[in-house]
Coordinates of N, CA and C in Angstrom, one line a residue:
X769 N -80.0 60.3 9.8 CA -80.7 59.8 8.6 C -81.1 58.3 8.8
X770 N -82.3 58.0 8.4 CA -82.9 56.7 8.5 C -82.1 55.7 7.6
X771 N -81.7 54.6 8.2 CA -80.9 53.6 7.5 C -81.6 53.0 6.3
X772 N -83.0 52.9 6.4 CA -83.8 52.4 5.3 C -83.6 53.3 4.1
X773 N -83.6 54.6 4.3 CA -83.5 55.6 3.2 C -82.0 55.9 2.8
X774 N -81.1 55.2 3.5 CA -79.7 55.4 3.2 C -79.0 54.1 2.7
X775 N -79.1 53.9 1.4 CA -78.5 52.6 0.9 C -77.0 52.5 1.1
X776 N -76.3 53.7 1.0 CA -74.9 53.6 1.2 C -74.5 53.2 2.6
X777 N -75.3 53.7 3.6 CA -75.1 53.3 4.9 C -75.4 51.9 5.2
X778 N -76.4 51.4 4.6 CA -76.8 50.0 4.7 C -75.7 49.1 4.1
X779 N -75.2 49.5 2.9 CA -74.1 48.7 2.3 C -72.9 48.7 3.1
X780 N -72.5 49.8 3.8 CA -71.3 49.9 4.6 C -71.5 49.1 5.9
X781 N -72.7 49.1 6.5 CA -73.0 48.3 7.6 C -72.9 46.8 7.2
X782 N -73.4 46.5 6.1 CA -73.3 45.1 5.6 C -71.8 44.7 5.3
X783 N -71.0 45.6 4.7 CA -69.6 45.3 4.5 C -68.9 45.1 5.8
X784 N -69.1 45.9 6.8 CA -68.5 45.8 8.1 C -68.9 44.5 8.7
X785 N -70.1 44.1 8.6 CA -70.6 42.8 9.2 C -69.9 41.6 8.5
X786 N -69.8 41.7 7.2 CA -69.1 40.6 6.4 C -67.7 40.5 6.8
X787 N -67.0 41.6 6.8 CA -65.5 41.6 7.2 C -65.4 41.0 8.6
X788 N -66.3 41.4 9.5 CA -66.2 40.9 10.9 C -66.5 39.4 11.0
X789 N -67.4 38.9 10.2 CA -67.8 37.5 10.3 C -67.0 36.5 9.4
X790 N -66.7 37.0 8.2 CA -66.1 36.2 7.2 C -64.7 36.6 6.7
X791 N -64.3 37.8 6.9 CA -63.0 38.3 6.5 C -63.1 39.1 5.2
X792 N -62.0 39.7 4.8 CA -62.0 40.5 3.6 C -62.2 39.7 2.3
X793 N -61.8 38.5 2.3 CA -62.0 37.7 1.1 C -63.5 37.5 0.7
X794 N -64.3 37.6 1.7 CA -65.8 37.4 1.4 C -66.4 38.7 0.9
X795 N -65.7 39.8 0.9 CA -66.2 41.1 0.6 C -66.3 41.3 -0.9
X796 N -67.5 40.9 -1.4 CA -67.7 41.1 -2.9 C -69.0 42.0 -3.0
X797 N -69.1 42.5 -4.2 CA -70.3 43.4 -4.5 C -71.6 42.6 -4.2
X798 N -71.7 41.4 -4.7 CA -72.9 40.5 -4.6 C -73.2 40.2 -3.1
X799 N -72.1 39.8 -2.4 CA -72.3 39.5 -1.0 C -72.7 40.7 -0.2
X800 N -72.2 41.8 -0.4 CA -72.6 43.0 0.3 C -74.1 43.4 0.0
X801 N -74.5 43.3 -1.3 CA -75.9 43.6 -1.7 C -76.8 42.6 -1.0
X802 N -76.5 41.3 -1.0 CA -77.3 40.3 -0.4 C -77.5 40.6 1.1
X803 N -76.3 40.9 1.8 CA -76.4 41.2 3.2 C -77.2 42.4 3.5
X804 N -77.1 43.4 2.7 CA -77.9 44.7 2.9 C -79.3 44.6 2.4
X805 N -79.6 43.5 1.6 CA -81.0 43.4 1.1 C -81.3 44.4 0.0
X806 N -80.2 44.7 -0.8 CA -80.4 45.7 -1.9 C -80.2 45.0 -3.2
X807 N -80.6 45.7 -4.3 CA -80.6 45.2 -5.6 C -79.2 45.1 -6.2
X808 N -79.0 44.2 -7.1 CA -77.7 44.0 -7.8 C -77.3 45.4 -8.4
X809 N -76.0 45.6 -8.4 CA -75.5 46.9 -8.9 C -75.5 48.0 -7.8
X810 N -76.1 47.8 -6.7 CA -76.2 48.9 -5.7 C -74.8 49.1 -5.1
X811 N -74.0 48.1 -4.8 CA -72.7 48.2 -4.2 C -71.8 49.0 -5.1
X812 N -71.8 48.6 -6.4 CA -70.9 49.3 -7.4 C -71.3 50.8 -7.5
X813 N -72.6 51.0 -7.6 CA -73.1 52.4 -7.7 C -72.8 53.3 -6.5
X814 N -73.0 52.7 -5.3 CA -72.8 53.6 -4.1 C -71.4 53.5 -3.5
X815 N -70.7 52.4 -3.8 CA -69.4 52.3 -3.1 C -68.2 52.2 -4.1
X816 N -68.5 51.8 -5.3 CA -67.4 51.7 -6.3 C -66.7 50.4 -6.4
X817 N -65.4 50.4 -6.7 CA -64.6 49.2 -6.9 C -64.3 48.5 -5.6
X818 N -63.8 47.3 -5.7 CA -63.4 46.6 -4.4 C -62.5 47.4 -3.5
X819 N -61.5 48.1 -4.1 CA -60.6 48.9 -3.3 C -61.3 50.1 -2.7
X820 N -62.2 50.7 -3.4 CA -63.0 51.8 -2.8 C -63.9 51.3 -1.7
X821 N -64.5 50.1 -1.9 CA -65.3 49.5 -0.8 C -64.5 49.3 0.5
X822 N -63.3 48.7 0.3 CA -62.5 48.5 1.5 C -62.1 49.8 2.2
X823 N -61.8 50.9 1.4 CA -61.5 52.2 2.0 C -62.7 52.8 2.7
X824 N -63.9 52.7 2.1 CA -65.1 53.2 2.7 C -65.5 52.4 3.9
X825 N -65.2 51.1 3.9 CA -65.6 50.3 5.1 C -64.6 50.7 6.2
X826 N -63.4 50.9 6.0 CA -62.4 51.3 7.0 C -62.9 52.7 7.6
X827 N -63.2 53.6 6.7 CA -63.7 54.9 7.2 C -65.0 54.8 8.0
X828 N -65.9 53.9 7.6 CA -67.1 53.6 8.4 C -66.8 53.0 9.7
X829 N -65.8 52.1 9.8 CA -65.4 51.6 11.1 C -64.8 52.6 12.0
X830 N -64.0 53.6 11.4 CA -63.4 54.7 12.2 C -64.5 55.5 12.8
X831 N -65.5 55.8 12.0 CA -66.7 56.6 12.4 C -67.4 56.0 13.6
X832 N -67.6 54.7 13.4 CA -68.3 53.9 14.5 C -67.5 53.9 15.8
X833 N -66.2 53.7 15.7 CA -65.4 53.8 16.9 C -65.5 55.2 17.5
X834 N -65.5 56.2 16.7 CA -65.6 57.6 17.2 C -66.9 57.8 18.0
X835 N -67.9 57.2 17.5 CA -69.2 57.4 18.1 C -69.3 56.6 19.4
X836 N -68.6 55.5 19.5 CA -68.5 54.7 20.7 C -67.7 55.5 21.8
X837 N -66.6 56.0 21.3 CA -65.8 56.9 22.3 C -66.7 58.0 22.8
X838 N -67.4 58.7 22.0 CA -68.2 59.9 22.4 C -69.3 59.4 23.4
X839 N -69.9 58.3 23.1 CA -71.0 57.8 23.9 C -70.5 57.4 25.3
X840 N -69.4 56.7 25.3 CA -68.8 56.3 26.6 C -68.4 57.6 27.4
X841 N -67.7 58.5 26.8 CA -67.3 59.7 27.5 C -68.5 60.5 28.0
X842 N -69.6 60.6 27.2 CA -70.8 61.3 27.6 C -71.4 60.5 28.8
X843 N -71.4 59.2 28.8 CA -72.0 58.4 29.9 C -71.2 58.6 31.2
X844 N -69.9 58.5 31.1 CA -69.0 58.7 32.2 C -69.0 60.1 32.7
X845 N -69.0 61.0 31.8 CA -69.0 62.4 32.1 C -67.6 63.0 32.1
X846 N -67.3 63.9 31.1 CA -66.0 64.5 31.0 C -65.6 65.3 32.2
X847 N -66.6 65.9 32.8 CA -66.4 66.7 34.0 C -65.8 65.8 35.2
X848 N -66.1 64.5 35.2 CA -65.6 63.7 36.2 C -64.1 63.5 36.1
X849 N -63.5 63.8 35.0 CA -62.0 63.7 34.8 C -61.3 64.9 35.2
X850 N -62.0 66.1 35.2 CA -61.3 67.3 35.4 C -60.6 67.4 36.8
X851 N -59.3 67.6 36.7 CA -58.5 67.7 37.9 C -58.0 66.4 38.5
X852 N -58.4 65.3 38.0 CA -58.1 64.0 38.6 C -58.0 62.9 37.6
X853 N -57.0 62.1 37.7 CA -56.9 60.9 36.8 C -57.6 59.7 37.5
X854 N -58.2 59.8 38.6 CA -58.8 58.7 39.3 C -60.0 58.1 38.5
X855 N -60.7 58.9 37.7 CA -61.8 58.4 36.9 C -61.3 57.8 35.6
X856 N -60.1 58.1 35.2 CA -59.6 57.6 33.9 C -59.6 56.1 33.8
X857 N -59.1 55.4 34.7 CA -59.2 53.9 34.6 C -60.6 53.4 34.4
X858 N -61.6 54.0 35.1 CA -62.9 53.6 34.9 C -63.4 53.9 33.5
X859 N -63.0 55.0 33.0 CA -63.4 55.4 31.6 C -62.8 54.3 30.6
X860 N -61.6 53.9 30.8 CA -61.0 52.9 29.9 C -61.8 51.6 30.0
X861 N -62.1 51.2 31.2 CA -62.9 50.0 31.4 C -64.2 50.0 30.7
X862 N -64.9 51.2 30.8 CA -66.2 51.3 30.2 C -66.0 51.3 28.6
X863 N -64.9 51.9 28.2 CA -64.7 51.9 26.7 C -64.4 50.5 26.2
X864 N -63.6 49.7 26.9 CA -63.3 48.3 26.5 C -64.6 47.5 26.6
X865 N -65.4 47.7 27.6 CA -66.7 47.0 27.7 C -67.6 47.3 26.5
X866 N -67.6 48.6 26.1 CA -68.5 49.0 24.9 C -67.9 48.3 23.7
X867 N -66.6 48.3 23.5 CA -66.1 47.7 22.3 C -66.4 46.2 22.2
X868 N -66.2 45.5 23.4 CA -66.4 44.1 23.4 C -67.8 43.6 23.2
X869 N -68.8 44.6 23.3 CA -70.2 44.2 23.0 C -70.4 43.8 21.6
X870 N -69.5 44.2 20.7 CA -69.7 43.8 19.3 C -68.4 43.2 18.7
X871 N -68.1 41.9 19.0 CA -66.9 41.2 18.6 C -66.7 41.3 17.1
X872 N -67.8 41.2 16.3 CA -67.7 41.2 14.9 C -67.1 42.5 14.4
X873 N -67.5 43.6 15.0 CA -67.0 45.0 14.6 C -65.5 45.0 15.0
X874 N -65.1 44.4 16.1 CA -63.7 44.4 16.5 C -62.9 43.6 15.5
X875 N -63.4 42.4 15.1 CA -62.6 41.6 14.1 C -62.5 42.4 12.8
X876 N -63.6 43.1 12.4 CA -63.5 43.9 11.2 C -62.5 45.0 11.3
X877 N -62.5 45.7 12.5 CA -61.6 46.8 12.7 C -60.1 46.3 12.5
X878 N -59.8 45.2 13.2 CA -58.4 44.7 13.1 C -58.0 44.2 11.8
X879 N -59.0 43.6 11.1 CA -58.7 43.1 9.8 C -58.5 44.3 8.8
X880 N -59.3 45.3 8.9 CA -59.1 46.4 8.0 C -57.9 47.2 8.3
X881 N -57.5 47.3 9.6 CA -56.3 48.0 10.0 C -55.0 47.3 9.5
X882 N -55.1 46.0 9.6 CA -54.0 45.2 9.0 C -53.9 45.3 7.5
X883 N -55.0 45.3 6.9 CA -55.0 45.5 5.4 C -54.4 46.9 5.1
X884 N -54.7 47.9 5.9 CA -54.1 49.2 5.6 C -52.6 49.2 5.7
X885 N -52.0 48.3 6.4 CA -50.5 48.2 6.4 C -50.0 47.7 5.1
X886 N -50.9 47.1 4.3 CA -50.4 46.5 3.0 C -50.8 47.5 1.8
X887 N -51.7 48.4 2.1 CA -52.2 49.3 1.0 C -51.9 50.8 1.4
X888 N -51.0 51.4 0.7 CA -50.7 52.8 1.0 C -51.9 53.7 0.9
X889 N -52.8 53.3 0.0 CA -54.0 54.2 -0.1 C -54.9 54.2 1.1
X890 N -54.7 53.2 2.0 CA -55.5 53.1 3.2 C -54.8 53.6 4.5
X891 N -53.5 53.9 4.3 CA -52.6 54.2 5.4 C -53.1 55.5 6.1
X892 N -53.5 56.5 5.4 CA -53.9 57.7 6.0 C -55.2 57.5 6.9
X893 N -56.1 56.7 6.4 CA -57.3 56.5 7.2 C -57.0 55.7 8.5
X894 N -56.1 54.7 8.4 CA -55.7 54.0 9.6 C -55.0 54.9 10.6
X895 N -54.2 55.8 10.1 CA -53.5 56.7 11.0 C -54.5 57.7 11.6
X896 N -55.5 58.1 10.8 CA -56.5 59.0 11.4 C -57.3 58.3 12.5
X897 N -57.6 57.0 12.3 CA -58.2 56.2 13.3 C -57.4 56.2 14.6
X898 N -56.1 55.9 14.5 CA -55.2 55.9 15.7 C -55.1 57.3 16.3
X899 N -55.0 58.3 15.5 CA -54.8 59.7 16.0 C -56.1 60.1 16.8
X900 N -57.3 59.7 16.3 CA -58.5 60.0 17.0 C -58.5 59.5 18.4
X901 N -58.1 58.2 18.5 CA -58.0 57.6 19.9 C -57.0 58.3 20.8
X902 N -55.8 58.5 20.2 CA -54.8 59.2 21.1 C -55.2 60.6 21.4
X903 N -55.8 61.3 20.5 CA -56.3 62.6 20.7 C -57.4 62.7 21.8
X904 N -58.3 61.8 21.7 CA -59.4 61.7 22.8 C -58.8 61.4 24.1
X905 N -57.9 60.5 24.2 CA -57.2 60.1 25.5 C -56.4 61.3 26.0
X906 N -55.7 61.9 25.1 CA -54.8 63.1 25.5 C -55.7 64.2 26.0
X907 N -56.8 64.5 25.4 CA -57.7 65.5 25.8 C -58.2 65.2 27.2
X908 N -58.6 64.0 27.5 CA -59.1 63.6 28.8 C -58.0 63.7 29.8
X909 N -56.8 63.3 29.5 CA -55.7 63.3 30.4 C -55.3 64.8 30.7
X910 N -55.3 65.6 29.7 CA -55.0 67.0 29.9 C -56.0 67.6 30.9
X911 N -57.3 67.3 30.7 CA -58.4 67.8 31.6 C -58.1 67.3 33.0
X912 N -57.6 66.1 33.1 CA -57.3 65.5 34.4 C -56.0 66.0 35.1
X913 N -55.3 66.8 34.3 CA -54.1 67.4 34.9 C -52.8 66.5 34.8
X914 N -52.8 65.6 33.9 CA -51.7 64.7 33.7 C -50.5 65.5 33.2
X915 N -49.3 65.3 33.7 CA -48.1 66.0 33.4 C -47.7 65.8 32.0
X916 N -47.7 64.6 31.4 CA -47.3 64.3 30.0 C -48.5 63.6 29.4
X917 N -49.6 64.3 29.0 CA -50.8 63.7 28.5 C -50.6 62.9 27.2
X918 N -49.7 63.4 26.4 CA -49.5 62.7 25.1 C -48.9 61.3 25.2
X919 N -47.8 61.3 26.0 CA -47.1 60.0 26.2 C -48.1 59.0 26.9
X920 N -48.8 59.5 27.9 CA -49.7 58.6 28.7 C -50.8 58.2 27.7
X921 N -51.3 59.0 26.9 CA -52.3 58.7 25.9 C -51.9 57.6 24.9
X922 N -50.7 57.7 24.4 CA -50.1 56.7 23.5 C -50.1 55.4 24.2
X923 N -49.6 55.4 25.4 CA -49.4 54.1 26.2 C -50.8 53.5 26.5
X924 N -51.8 54.3 26.9 CA -53.1 53.8 27.2 C -53.8 53.3 26.0
X925 N -53.7 53.9 24.8 CA -54.3 53.5 23.6 C -53.7 52.1 23.2
X926 N -52.4 52.0 23.3 CA -51.8 50.7 23.0 C -52.2 49.6 24.0
X927 N -52.4 50.0 25.2 CA -52.9 49.1 26.2 C -54.3 48.6 25.9
X928 N -55.2 49.6 25.6 CA -56.6 49.2 25.2 C -56.6 48.2 24.0
X929 N -55.8 48.6 23.0 CA -55.7 47.7 21.8 C -55.3 46.3 22.2
X930 N -54.2 46.2 23.0 CA -53.7 44.9 23.4 C -54.7 44.1 24.2
X931 N -55.4 44.8 25.1 CA -56.4 44.1 26.0 C -57.6 43.6 25.2
X932 N -58.1 44.5 24.2 CA -59.2 44.2 23.4 C -58.9 43.0 22.5
X933 N -57.7 43.1 21.9 CA -57.3 42.0 21.0 C -57.1 40.7 21.7
X934 N -56.6 40.8 22.9 CA -56.4 39.6 23.7 C -57.8 39.0 24.1
X935 N -58.7 39.8 24.5 CA -60.1 39.4 24.8 C -60.8 38.7 23.6
X936 N -60.5 39.3 22.4 CA -61.1 38.8 21.2 C -60.5 37.4 20.9
X937 N -59.3 37.2 21.1 CA -58.6 35.9 20.8 C -58.9 34.9 21.8
X938 N -58.8 35.3 23.1 CA -58.9 34.3 24.2 C -60.3 34.1 24.8
X939 N -61.2 35.1 24.5 CA -62.5 35.1 25.1 C -62.5 35.5 26.6
X940 N -61.3 36.1 27.0 CA -61.1 36.6 28.3 C -62.2 37.6 28.7
X941 N -62.8 37.5 29.8 CA -64.0 38.4 30.1 C -63.6 39.5 31.1
X942 N -62.3 39.4 31.6 CA -61.9 40.4 32.6 C -61.1 41.6 32.0
X943 N -61.2 41.8 30.7 CA -60.5 42.9 30.1 C -60.8 44.2 30.7
X944 N -62.0 44.6 31.0 CA -62.2 45.9 31.6 C -61.5 46.1 32.9
X945 N -61.5 45.0 33.8 CA -60.8 45.1 35.0 C -59.3 45.2 34.8
X946 N -58.8 44.4 33.9 CA -57.3 44.5 33.5 C -57.0 45.9 33.0
X947 N -57.9 46.5 32.2 CA -57.7 47.9 31.7 C -57.6 48.9 32.9
X948 N -58.5 48.7 33.9 CA -58.4 49.6 35.0 C -57.1 49.5 35.7
X949 N -56.6 48.3 36.0 CA -55.3 48.1 36.7 C -54.2 48.7 35.8
X950 N -54.2 48.4 34.5 CA -53.1 48.8 33.6 C -53.1 50.4 33.6
X951 N -54.3 51.0 33.4 CA -54.3 52.4 33.3 C -53.8 53.1 34.6
X952 N -54.2 52.5 35.8 CA -53.7 53.1 37.0 C -52.2 53.0 37.1
X953 N -51.7 51.9 36.7 CA -50.2 51.7 36.7 C -49.5 52.7 35.8
X954 N -50.0 52.8 34.6 CA -49.4 53.7 33.6 C -49.5 55.2 34.1
X955 N -50.7 55.5 34.6 CA -50.8 56.9 35.1 C -49.9 57.2 36.3
X956 N -49.8 56.2 37.2 CA -48.9 56.3 38.3 C -47.4 56.5 37.9
X957 N -47.0 55.6 36.9 CA -45.7 55.7 36.5 C -45.3 57.0 35.7
X958 N -46.3 57.5 34.9 CA -46.0 58.7 34.2 C -46.0 59.9 35.1
X959 N -46.7 59.8 36.3 CA -46.7 60.9 37.2 C -45.4 60.9 38.0
X960 N -44.9 59.7 38.3 CA -43.6 59.6 39.1 C -42.4 60.1 38.2
X961 N -42.4 59.7 36.9 CA -41.3 60.1 36.1 C -41.3 61.5 35.6
X962 N -42.5 62.2 35.7 CA -42.6 63.5 35.2 C -42.0 64.5 36.2

């Protein structure tokens, strides 16, 4: 759908941008409408109350992350993983590089996920976000013949999160290379202990 013809999508893009650049406190109906270039009342009409806006923005962030995962996997090629974990570290490096291309979206993601720990109404969406990442990693590791794909997936997702967060805070530019090394070590360790 064309974003110009999709006011809800424009509002959610604007909300994500605001959270990423200014934080949740700046997320008001007026601020979202200004950022989206839409008329007064649009945010309330399309997104609802402040709580509903935060929930919809978190869901929007989850959807964006899902699309990034799919794009990276399509680029690297799922077939490259079949029967071997040797491509998996490269896949994680590519994923981290893709996420780091948009630091504002990363800041928004982490801010929204932290907010979800304070709001029971957002908890399910935050858990869905995490489950999507673990599930995608587990699927790839299963295809690669990993002995314990679930445990390795949980460890690798936590590793990605830590490295991305570290890069966001420190400005470190070698996060993709660190991800490759960490993934190789995790995969080696989980193969040895299995």
